[in-house]
Short mmCIF file of C-alpha atoms in Angstrom, two decimals:
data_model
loop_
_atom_site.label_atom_id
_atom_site.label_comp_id
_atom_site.label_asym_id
_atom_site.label_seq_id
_atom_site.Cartn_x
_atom_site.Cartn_y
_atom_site.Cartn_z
CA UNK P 1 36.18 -12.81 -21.91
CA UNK P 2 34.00 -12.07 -25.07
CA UNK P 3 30.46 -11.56 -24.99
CA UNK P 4 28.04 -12.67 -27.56
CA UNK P 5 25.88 -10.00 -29.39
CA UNK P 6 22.91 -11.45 -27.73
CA UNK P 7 24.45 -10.45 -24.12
CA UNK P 8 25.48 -7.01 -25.48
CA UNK P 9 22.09 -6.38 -26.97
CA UNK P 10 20.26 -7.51 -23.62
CA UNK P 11 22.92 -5.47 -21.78
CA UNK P 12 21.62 -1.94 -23.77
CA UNK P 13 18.19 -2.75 -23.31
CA UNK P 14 18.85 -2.76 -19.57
CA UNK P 15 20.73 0.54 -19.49
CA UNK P 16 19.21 2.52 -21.81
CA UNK P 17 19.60 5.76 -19.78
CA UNK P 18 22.92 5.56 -20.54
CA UNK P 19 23.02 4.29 -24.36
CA UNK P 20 21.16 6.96 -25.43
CA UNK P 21 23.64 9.45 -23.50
CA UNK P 22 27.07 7.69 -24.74
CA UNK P 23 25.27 7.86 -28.05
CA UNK P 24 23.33 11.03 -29.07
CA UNK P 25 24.75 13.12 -26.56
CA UNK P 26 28.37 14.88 -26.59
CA UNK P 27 28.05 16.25 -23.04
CA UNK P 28 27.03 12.68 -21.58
CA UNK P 29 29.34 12.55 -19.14
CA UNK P 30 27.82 16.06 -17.00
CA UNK P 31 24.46 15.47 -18.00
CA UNK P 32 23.40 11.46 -18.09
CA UNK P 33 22.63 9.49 -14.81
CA UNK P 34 21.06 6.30 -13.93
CA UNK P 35 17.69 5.98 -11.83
CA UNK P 36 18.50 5.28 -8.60
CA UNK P 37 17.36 1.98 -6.33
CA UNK P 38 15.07 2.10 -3.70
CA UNK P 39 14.30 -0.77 -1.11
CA UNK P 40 11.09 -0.86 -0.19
CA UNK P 41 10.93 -2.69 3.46
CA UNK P 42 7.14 -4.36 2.66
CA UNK P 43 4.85 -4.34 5.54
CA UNK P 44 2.47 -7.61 6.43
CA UNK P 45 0.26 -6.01 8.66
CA UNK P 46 -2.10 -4.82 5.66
CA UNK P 47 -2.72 -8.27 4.90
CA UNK P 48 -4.59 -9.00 8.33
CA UNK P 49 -6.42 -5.55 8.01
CA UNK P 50 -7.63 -6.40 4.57
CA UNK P 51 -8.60 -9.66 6.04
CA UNK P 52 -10.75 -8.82 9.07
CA UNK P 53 -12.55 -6.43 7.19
CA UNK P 54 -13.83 -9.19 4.08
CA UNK P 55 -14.89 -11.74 6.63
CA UNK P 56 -16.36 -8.86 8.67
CA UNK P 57 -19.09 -8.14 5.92
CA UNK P 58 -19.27 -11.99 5.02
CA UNK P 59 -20.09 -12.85 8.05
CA UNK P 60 -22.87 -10.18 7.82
CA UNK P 61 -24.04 -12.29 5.09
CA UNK P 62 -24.44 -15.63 6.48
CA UNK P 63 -23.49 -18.10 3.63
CA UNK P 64 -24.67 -21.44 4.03
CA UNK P 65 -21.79 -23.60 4.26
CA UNK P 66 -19.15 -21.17 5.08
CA UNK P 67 -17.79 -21.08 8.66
CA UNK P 68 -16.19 -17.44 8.55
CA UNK P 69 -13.76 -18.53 11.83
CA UNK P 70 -12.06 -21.26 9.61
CA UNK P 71 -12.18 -19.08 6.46
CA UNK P 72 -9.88 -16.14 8.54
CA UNK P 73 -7.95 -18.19 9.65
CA UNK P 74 -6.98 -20.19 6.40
CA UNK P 75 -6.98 -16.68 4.54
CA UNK P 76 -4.25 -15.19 7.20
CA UNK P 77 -2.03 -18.62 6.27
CA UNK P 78 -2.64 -18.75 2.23
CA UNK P 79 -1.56 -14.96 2.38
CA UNK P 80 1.18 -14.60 4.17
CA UNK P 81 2.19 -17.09 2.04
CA UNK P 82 1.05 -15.42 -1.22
CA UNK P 83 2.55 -12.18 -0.35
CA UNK P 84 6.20 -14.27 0.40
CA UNK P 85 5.91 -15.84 -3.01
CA UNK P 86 5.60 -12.13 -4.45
CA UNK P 87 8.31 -11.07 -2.91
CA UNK P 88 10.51 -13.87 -3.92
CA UNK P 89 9.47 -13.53 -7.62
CA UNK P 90 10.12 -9.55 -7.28
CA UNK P 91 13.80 -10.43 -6.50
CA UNK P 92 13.84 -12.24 -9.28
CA UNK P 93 12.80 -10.11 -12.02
CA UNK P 94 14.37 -7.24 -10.71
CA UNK P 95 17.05 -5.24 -13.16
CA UNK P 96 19.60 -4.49 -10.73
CA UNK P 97 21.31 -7.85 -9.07
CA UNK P 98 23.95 -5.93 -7.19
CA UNK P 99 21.66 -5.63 -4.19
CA UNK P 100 22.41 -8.44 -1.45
CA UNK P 101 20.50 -9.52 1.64
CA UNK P 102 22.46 -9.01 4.52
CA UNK P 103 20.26 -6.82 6.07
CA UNK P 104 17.30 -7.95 4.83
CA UNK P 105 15.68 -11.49 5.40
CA UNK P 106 15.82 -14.42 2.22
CA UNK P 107 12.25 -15.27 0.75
CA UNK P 108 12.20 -18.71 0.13
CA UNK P 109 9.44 -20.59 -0.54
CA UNK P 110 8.95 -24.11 -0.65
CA UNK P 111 8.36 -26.11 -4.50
CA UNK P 112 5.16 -27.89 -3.28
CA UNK P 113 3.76 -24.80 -2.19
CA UNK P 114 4.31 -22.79 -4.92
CA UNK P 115 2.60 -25.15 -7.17
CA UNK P 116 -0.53 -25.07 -5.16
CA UNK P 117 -0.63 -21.29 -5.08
CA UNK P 118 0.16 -20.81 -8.71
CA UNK P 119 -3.03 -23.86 -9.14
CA UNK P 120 -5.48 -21.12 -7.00
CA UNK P 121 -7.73 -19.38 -10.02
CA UNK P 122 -10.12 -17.71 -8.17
CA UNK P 123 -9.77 -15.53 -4.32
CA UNK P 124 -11.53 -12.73 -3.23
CA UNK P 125 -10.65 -9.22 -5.32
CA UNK P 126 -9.13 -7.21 -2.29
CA UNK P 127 -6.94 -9.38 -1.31
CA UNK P 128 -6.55 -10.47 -4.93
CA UNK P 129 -5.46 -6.62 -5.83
CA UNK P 130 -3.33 -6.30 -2.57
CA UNK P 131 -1.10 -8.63 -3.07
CA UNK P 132 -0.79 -8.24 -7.09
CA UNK P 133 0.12 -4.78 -6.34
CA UNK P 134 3.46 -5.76 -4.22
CA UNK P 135 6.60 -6.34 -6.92
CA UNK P 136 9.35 -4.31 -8.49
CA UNK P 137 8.43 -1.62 -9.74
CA UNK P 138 10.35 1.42 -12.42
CA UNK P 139 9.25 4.98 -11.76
CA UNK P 140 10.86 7.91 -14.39
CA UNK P 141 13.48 8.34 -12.12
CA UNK P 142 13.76 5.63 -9.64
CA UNK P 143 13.21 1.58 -9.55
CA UNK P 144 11.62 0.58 -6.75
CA UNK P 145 12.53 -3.29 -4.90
CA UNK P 146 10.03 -4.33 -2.55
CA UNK P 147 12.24 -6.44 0.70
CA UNK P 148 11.40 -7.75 4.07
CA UNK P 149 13.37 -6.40 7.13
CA UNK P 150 15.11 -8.42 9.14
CA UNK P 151 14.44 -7.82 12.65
CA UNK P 152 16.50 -6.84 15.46
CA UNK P 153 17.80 -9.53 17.75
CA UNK P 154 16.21 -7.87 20.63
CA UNK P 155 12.93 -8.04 19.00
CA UNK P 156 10.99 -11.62 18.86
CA UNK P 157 7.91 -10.46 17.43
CA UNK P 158 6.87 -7.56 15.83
CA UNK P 159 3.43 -7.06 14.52
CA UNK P 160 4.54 -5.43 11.51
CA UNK P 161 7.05 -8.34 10.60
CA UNK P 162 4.50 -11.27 10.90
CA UNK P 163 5.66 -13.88 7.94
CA UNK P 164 4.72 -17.13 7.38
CA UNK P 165 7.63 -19.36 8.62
CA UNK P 166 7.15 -17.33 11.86
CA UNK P 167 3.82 -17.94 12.54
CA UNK P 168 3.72 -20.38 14.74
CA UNK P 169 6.75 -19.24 16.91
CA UNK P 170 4.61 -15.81 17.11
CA UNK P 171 1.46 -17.03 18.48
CA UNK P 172 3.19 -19.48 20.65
CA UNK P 173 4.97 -16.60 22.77
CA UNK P 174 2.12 -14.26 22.70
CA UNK P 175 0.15 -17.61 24.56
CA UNK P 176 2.49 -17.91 26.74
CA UNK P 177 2.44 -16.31 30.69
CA UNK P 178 6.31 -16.37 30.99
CA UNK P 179 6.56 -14.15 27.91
CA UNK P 180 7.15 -10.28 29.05
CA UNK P 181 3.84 -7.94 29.51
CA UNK P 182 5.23 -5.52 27.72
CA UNK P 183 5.65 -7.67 24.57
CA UNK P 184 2.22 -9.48 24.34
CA UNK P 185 0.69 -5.98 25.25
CA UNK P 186 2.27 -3.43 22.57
CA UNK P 187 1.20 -6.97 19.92
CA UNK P 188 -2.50 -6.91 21.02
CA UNK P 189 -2.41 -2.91 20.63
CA UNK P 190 -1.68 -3.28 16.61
CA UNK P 191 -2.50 -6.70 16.53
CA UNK P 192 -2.58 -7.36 12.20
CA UNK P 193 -4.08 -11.20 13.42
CA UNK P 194 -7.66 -11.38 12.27
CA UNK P 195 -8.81 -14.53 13.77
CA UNK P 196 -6.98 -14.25 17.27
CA UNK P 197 -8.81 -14.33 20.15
CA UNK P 198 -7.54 -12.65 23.14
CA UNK P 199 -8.09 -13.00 27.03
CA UNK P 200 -7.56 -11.03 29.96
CA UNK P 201 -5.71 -13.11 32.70
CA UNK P 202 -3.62 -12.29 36.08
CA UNK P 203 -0.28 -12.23 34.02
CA UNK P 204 -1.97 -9.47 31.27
CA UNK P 205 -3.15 -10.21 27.69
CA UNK P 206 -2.98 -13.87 26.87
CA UNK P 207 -3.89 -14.89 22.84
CA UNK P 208 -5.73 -17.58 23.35
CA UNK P 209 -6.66 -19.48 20.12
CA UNK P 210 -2.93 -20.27 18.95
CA UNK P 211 -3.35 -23.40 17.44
CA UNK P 212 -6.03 -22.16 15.69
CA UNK P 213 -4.04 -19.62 13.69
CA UNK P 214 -0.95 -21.96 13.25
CA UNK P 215 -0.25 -25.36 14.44
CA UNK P 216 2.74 -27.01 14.36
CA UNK P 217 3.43 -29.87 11.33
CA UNK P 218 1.46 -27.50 9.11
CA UNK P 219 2.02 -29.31 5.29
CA UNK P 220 1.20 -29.62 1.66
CA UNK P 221 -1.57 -31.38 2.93
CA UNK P 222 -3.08 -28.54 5.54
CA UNK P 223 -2.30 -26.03 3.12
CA UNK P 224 -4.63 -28.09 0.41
CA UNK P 225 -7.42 -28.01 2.82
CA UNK P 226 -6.83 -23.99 3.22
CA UNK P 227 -7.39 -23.87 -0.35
CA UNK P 228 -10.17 -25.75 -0.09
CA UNK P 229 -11.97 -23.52 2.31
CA UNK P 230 -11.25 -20.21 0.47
CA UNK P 231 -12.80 -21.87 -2.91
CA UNK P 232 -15.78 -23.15 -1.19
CA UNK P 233 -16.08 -19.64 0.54
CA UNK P 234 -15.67 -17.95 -3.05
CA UNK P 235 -17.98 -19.91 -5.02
CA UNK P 236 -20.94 -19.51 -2.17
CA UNK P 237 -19.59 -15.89 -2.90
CA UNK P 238 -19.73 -15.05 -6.15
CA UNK P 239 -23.40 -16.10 -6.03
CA UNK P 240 -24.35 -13.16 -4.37
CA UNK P 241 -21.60 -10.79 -4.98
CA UNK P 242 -19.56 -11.37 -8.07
CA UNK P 243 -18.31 -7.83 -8.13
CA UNK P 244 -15.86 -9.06 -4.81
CA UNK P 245 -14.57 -12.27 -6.64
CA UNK P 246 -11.50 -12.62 -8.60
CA UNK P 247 -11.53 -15.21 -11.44
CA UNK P 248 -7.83 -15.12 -12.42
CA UNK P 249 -4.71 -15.81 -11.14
CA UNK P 250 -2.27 -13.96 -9.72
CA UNK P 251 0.99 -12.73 -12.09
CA UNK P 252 3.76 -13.56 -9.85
CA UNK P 253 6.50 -12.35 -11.83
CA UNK P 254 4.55 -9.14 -13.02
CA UNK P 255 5.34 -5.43 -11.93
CA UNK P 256 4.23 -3.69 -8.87
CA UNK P 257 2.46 -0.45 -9.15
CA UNK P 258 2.99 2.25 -6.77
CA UNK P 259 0.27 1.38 -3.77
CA UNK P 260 2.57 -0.71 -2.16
CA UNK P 261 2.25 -1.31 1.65
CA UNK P 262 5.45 0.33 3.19
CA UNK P 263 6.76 -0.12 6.85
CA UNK P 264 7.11 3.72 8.37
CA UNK P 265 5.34 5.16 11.64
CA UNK P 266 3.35 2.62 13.23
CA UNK P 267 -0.46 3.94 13.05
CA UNK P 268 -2.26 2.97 16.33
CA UNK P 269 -4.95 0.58 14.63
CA UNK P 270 -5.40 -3.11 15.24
CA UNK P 271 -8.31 -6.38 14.73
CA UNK P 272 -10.08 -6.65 18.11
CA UNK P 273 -10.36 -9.74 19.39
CA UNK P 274 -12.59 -12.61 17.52
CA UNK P 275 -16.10 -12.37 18.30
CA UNK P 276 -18.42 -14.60 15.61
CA UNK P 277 -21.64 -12.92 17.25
CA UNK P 278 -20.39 -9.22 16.89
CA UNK P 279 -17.49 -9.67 14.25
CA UNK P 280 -15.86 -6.04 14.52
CA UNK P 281 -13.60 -4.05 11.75
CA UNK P 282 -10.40 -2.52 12.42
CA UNK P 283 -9.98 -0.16 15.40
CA UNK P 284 -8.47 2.83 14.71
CA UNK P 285 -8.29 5.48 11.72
CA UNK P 286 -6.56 4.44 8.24
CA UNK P 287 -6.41 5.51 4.94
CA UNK P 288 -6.43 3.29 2.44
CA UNK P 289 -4.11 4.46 0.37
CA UNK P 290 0.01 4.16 0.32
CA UNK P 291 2.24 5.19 -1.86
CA UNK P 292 6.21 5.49 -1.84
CA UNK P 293 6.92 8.56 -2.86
CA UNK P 294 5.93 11.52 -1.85
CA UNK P 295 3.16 13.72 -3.93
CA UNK P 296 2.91 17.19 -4.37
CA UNK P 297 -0.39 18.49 -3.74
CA UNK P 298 -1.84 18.54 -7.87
CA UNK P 299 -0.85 15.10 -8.36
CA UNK P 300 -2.73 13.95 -5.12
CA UNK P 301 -6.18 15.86 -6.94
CA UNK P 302 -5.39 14.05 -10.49
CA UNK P 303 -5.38 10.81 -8.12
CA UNK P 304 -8.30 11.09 -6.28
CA UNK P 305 -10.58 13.14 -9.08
CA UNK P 306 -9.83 9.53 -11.24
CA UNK P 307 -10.88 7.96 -8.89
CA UNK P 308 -14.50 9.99 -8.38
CA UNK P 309 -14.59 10.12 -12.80
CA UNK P 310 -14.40 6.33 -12.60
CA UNK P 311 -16.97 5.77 -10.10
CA UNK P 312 -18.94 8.67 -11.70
CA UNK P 313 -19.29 7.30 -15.10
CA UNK P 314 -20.46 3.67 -13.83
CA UNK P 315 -23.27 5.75 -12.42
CA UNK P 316 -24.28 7.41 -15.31
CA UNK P 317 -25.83 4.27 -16.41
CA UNK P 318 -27.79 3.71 -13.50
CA UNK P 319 -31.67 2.55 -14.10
CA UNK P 320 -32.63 5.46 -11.18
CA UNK P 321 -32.86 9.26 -13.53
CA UNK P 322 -31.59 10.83 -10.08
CA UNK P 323 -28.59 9.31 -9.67
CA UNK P 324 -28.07 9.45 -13.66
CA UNK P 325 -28.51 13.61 -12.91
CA UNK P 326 -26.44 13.41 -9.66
CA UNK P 327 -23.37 11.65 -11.60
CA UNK P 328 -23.79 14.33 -14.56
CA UNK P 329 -24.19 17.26 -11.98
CA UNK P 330 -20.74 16.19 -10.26
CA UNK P 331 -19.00 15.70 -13.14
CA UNK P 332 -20.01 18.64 -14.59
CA UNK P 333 -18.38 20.51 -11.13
CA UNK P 334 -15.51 18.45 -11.81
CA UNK P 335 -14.88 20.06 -15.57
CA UNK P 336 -15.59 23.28 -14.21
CA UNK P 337 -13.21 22.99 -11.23
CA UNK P 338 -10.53 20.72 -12.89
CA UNK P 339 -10.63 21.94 -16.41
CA UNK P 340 -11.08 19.98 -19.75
CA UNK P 341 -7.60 18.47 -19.89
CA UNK P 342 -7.30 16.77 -16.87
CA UNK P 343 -10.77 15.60 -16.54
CA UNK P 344 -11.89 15.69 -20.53
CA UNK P 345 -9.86 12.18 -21.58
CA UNK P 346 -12.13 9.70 -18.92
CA UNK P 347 -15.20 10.53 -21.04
CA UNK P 348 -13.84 10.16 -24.38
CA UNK P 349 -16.62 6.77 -24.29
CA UNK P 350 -19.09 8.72 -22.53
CA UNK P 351 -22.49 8.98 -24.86
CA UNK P 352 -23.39 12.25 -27.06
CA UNK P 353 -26.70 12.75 -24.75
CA UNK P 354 -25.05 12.14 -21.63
CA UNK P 355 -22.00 14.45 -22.45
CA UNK P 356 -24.27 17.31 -23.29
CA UNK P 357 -26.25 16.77 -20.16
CA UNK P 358 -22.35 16.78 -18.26
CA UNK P 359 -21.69 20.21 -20.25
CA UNK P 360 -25.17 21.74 -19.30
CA UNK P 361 -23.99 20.90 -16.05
CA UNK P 362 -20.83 22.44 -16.13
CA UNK P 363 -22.17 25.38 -17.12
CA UNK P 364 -24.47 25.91 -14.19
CA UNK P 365 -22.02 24.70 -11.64
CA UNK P 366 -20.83 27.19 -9.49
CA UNK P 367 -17.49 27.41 -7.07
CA UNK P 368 -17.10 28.96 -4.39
CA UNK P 369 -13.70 29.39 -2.63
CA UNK P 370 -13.62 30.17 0.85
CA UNK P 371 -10.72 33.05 1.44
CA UNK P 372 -9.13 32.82 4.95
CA UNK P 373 -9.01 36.24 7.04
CA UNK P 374 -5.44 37.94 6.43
CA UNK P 375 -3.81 37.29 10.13
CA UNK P 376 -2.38 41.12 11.12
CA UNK P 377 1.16 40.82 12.93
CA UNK P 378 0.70 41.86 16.49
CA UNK P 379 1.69 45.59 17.47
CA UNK P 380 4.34 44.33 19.82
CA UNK P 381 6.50 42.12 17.71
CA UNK P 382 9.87 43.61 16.69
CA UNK P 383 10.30 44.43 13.22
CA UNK P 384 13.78 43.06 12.41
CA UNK P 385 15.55 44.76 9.62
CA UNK P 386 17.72 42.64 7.62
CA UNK P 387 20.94 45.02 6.99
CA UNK P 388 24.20 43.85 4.68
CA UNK P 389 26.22 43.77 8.08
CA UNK P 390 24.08 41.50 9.79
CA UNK P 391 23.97 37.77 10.05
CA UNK P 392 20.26 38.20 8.85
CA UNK P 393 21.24 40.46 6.19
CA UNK P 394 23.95 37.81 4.66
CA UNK P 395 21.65 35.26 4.92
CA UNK P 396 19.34 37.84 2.58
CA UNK P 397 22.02 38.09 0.41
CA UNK P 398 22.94 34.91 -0.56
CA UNK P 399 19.94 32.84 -0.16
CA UNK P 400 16.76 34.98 -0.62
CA UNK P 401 15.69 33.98 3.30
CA UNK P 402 16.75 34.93 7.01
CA UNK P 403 18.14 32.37 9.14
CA UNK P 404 15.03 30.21 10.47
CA UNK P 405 14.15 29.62 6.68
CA UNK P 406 17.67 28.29 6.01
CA UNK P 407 17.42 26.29 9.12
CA UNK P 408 14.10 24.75 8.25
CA UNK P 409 15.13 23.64 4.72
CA UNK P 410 18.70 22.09 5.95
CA UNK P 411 16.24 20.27 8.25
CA UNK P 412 13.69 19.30 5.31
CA UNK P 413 16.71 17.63 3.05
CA UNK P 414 18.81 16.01 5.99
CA UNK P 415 15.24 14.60 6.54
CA UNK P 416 15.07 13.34 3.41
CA UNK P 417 18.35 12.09 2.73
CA UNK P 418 17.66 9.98 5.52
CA UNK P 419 14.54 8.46 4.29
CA UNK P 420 11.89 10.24 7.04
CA UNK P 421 9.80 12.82 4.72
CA UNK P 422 9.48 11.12 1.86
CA UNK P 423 6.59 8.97 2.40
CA UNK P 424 3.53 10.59 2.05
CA UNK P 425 0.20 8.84 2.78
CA UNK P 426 2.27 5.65 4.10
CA UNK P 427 1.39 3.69 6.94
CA UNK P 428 3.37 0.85 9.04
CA UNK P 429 1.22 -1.62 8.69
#
């Protein structure tokens, strides 16, 4: 079969990796390699996290016209939704199509209510940011293709696989008495539900608002009226807070970046139960961020001090001269500790007054590193020599290491062959 040029020149912009080594290269076949594929297996628990904690502080606020129950509740539905339609568009861009889904479950989701999502212009910015942030994604060295899981047969609900088109089968057996203890129990302990209400009863933990979260026939129709709410909710919003609005729509088909919500260790947080009077956030500790790959420690500080230069800089131009000398006295630590390169490029805009005031600053910051106490090696240890005839000695002599170091590096890679180590500030959730 012959291609067309147009096929062949779509085909090397795919692969470039190894054009360039076939090429320009005369060793290409030792030296080139293509980046590898990772599934991601994407988490929905974030998604009632981010939740509860938005209608927590609106409901703080007390917006005329906005009943916050209704609002979490339509919320939960329109994104579990929106965060299925990402997926599905993910699969769709992505480069490699070699990658079936038998162990994985199909995204599908319905024409009608795909043209009522893509219709939504304006949603609240966290949950806006969350979801834009799921897709596939290209790292130097890997591509990354965000999935759902398929579940065990054993397992009928899991609160870290909580989709859409299960919904209502989920709340409907954690209502139910007959259902095992043990199953509504370990749910309500990392419950990712923000609007459920739960109940203590003679057969254990009983949800007890089910049709609330999902009823059954849900439509075009109901999902309109969800829509409806979260506007009406966003416009009484933006009012008071436009900084926590979102006035565009979502990219469906755009690229991920690398804060994507990844299923790993489940992290013992959860949404109490629904109180209106005394609306709660999240139980438990979490960090906010999630990443997945793992980060040595110096990219970790580039990350978080762009974060603080970011925040810093807004603050610069604050009306209040304390806060102006605050921002310039911690960014002026910042140059000091972090240097001009890494720090210098975020104030390229940065005024000629302000940036002098930064440097003044810098030069009258002072660090001080705290220098742990040498630990001495107790008297009574033995001192093991490592000789050439020894098993500690050949260990010495081939690797650099005795024994327990060997042993603790085999253990480090067979870890991360197998996929445990290298998520690093990842949560299940």
């Amino acid at each position: 079969m012959v291609k067309c040029m147009n096929c062949k020149m779509e085909e090397d912009e795919k692969l470039p990796h190894i054009k360039d080594a076939l090429l320009d290269d005369t060793t290409a076949a030792s030296t080139w390699s293509v980046p590898r594929t990772v599934i991601l297996p994407i988490s929905t628990r974030g998604i009632g996290f981010v939740i509860r904690n938005l209608v927590s502080e609106l409901n703080k606020l007390e917006l005329e016209g906005v009943d916050v129950y209704n609002l979490t509740n339509a919320l939960y539905r329109i994104s579990l939704l929106q965060l299925d339609l990402k997926i599905a568009c993910a699969m769709k861009v992505q480069l490699v199509h070699n990658i079936g889904g038998e162990d994985f479950v199909e995204t599908i989701v319905k024409k009608s209510y795909r043209c009522a999502l893509e219709e939504m212009d304006t949603g609240f910015s966290a949950l806006t940011d969350y979801i834009t942030a799921v897709g596939f994604w290209q790292d130097s060295d890997a591509t990354y293709l965000p999935r759902f899981a398929a579940l065990c047969e054993e397992v009928i609900c899991d609160p870290v696989n909580v989709r859409f088109n299960q919904l209502y089968n989920i709340v409907n057996i954690l209502a139910d008495e007959c259902t095992p203890e043990y199953i509504r129990k370990d749910f309500y302990n990392k419950n990712p539900i923000p609007g459920a209400i739960w109940r203590q009863s003679e057969k254990g933990i009983l949800l007890d608002n089910k049709d609330d979260i999902m009823f059954c026939n849900y439509n075009e129709e109901s999902l309109t009226k969800d829509i409806e709410i979260v506007k009406t909710a966003v416009e009484k919003l933006d009012k008071v807070h436009p900084d926590a609005v979102s006035n565009s729509r979502i990219e469906w088909e755009n690229e991920g970046t690398c804060s994507q919500l990844v299923s790993t260790a489940v992290i013992p947080f959860r949404c109490p139960s629904y109180d209106g009077d005394n609306l709660k956030n999240i139980i438990g500790e979490y960090d906010h961020f999630w990443s997945p790959e793992k980060m040595i420690d110096s990219e970790f500080a580039i990350g978080a001090a762009c974060l603080f230069v970011i925040t810093l800089i807004k603050t610069l131009n604050e009306p209040d001269p304390t806060v102006r000398y605050c921002s310039a006295e911690a960014l002026g630590t910042l140059l000091k500790l972090m240097g001009d390169k890494q720090v210098g490029p975020f104030l390229i805009d940065v005024d000629s007054l302000k940036l002098a005031k930064i440097e003044e600053c810098q030069e009258n910051a002072e660090i001080k590193v705290k220098i742990a106490a040498k630990k001495e090696r107790p008297a009574t240890a033995p001192i093991r020599e490592a000789s050439s005839g020894t098993a500690t000695g050949w260990f010495y002599t081939r690797y650099g290491g005795d024994e327990k170091d060997i042993y603790k590096e085999n253990n480090r890679y067979r870890r991360k062959w197998w996929g445990h180590s290298p998520i690093r500030k990842c949560q299940r959730c």
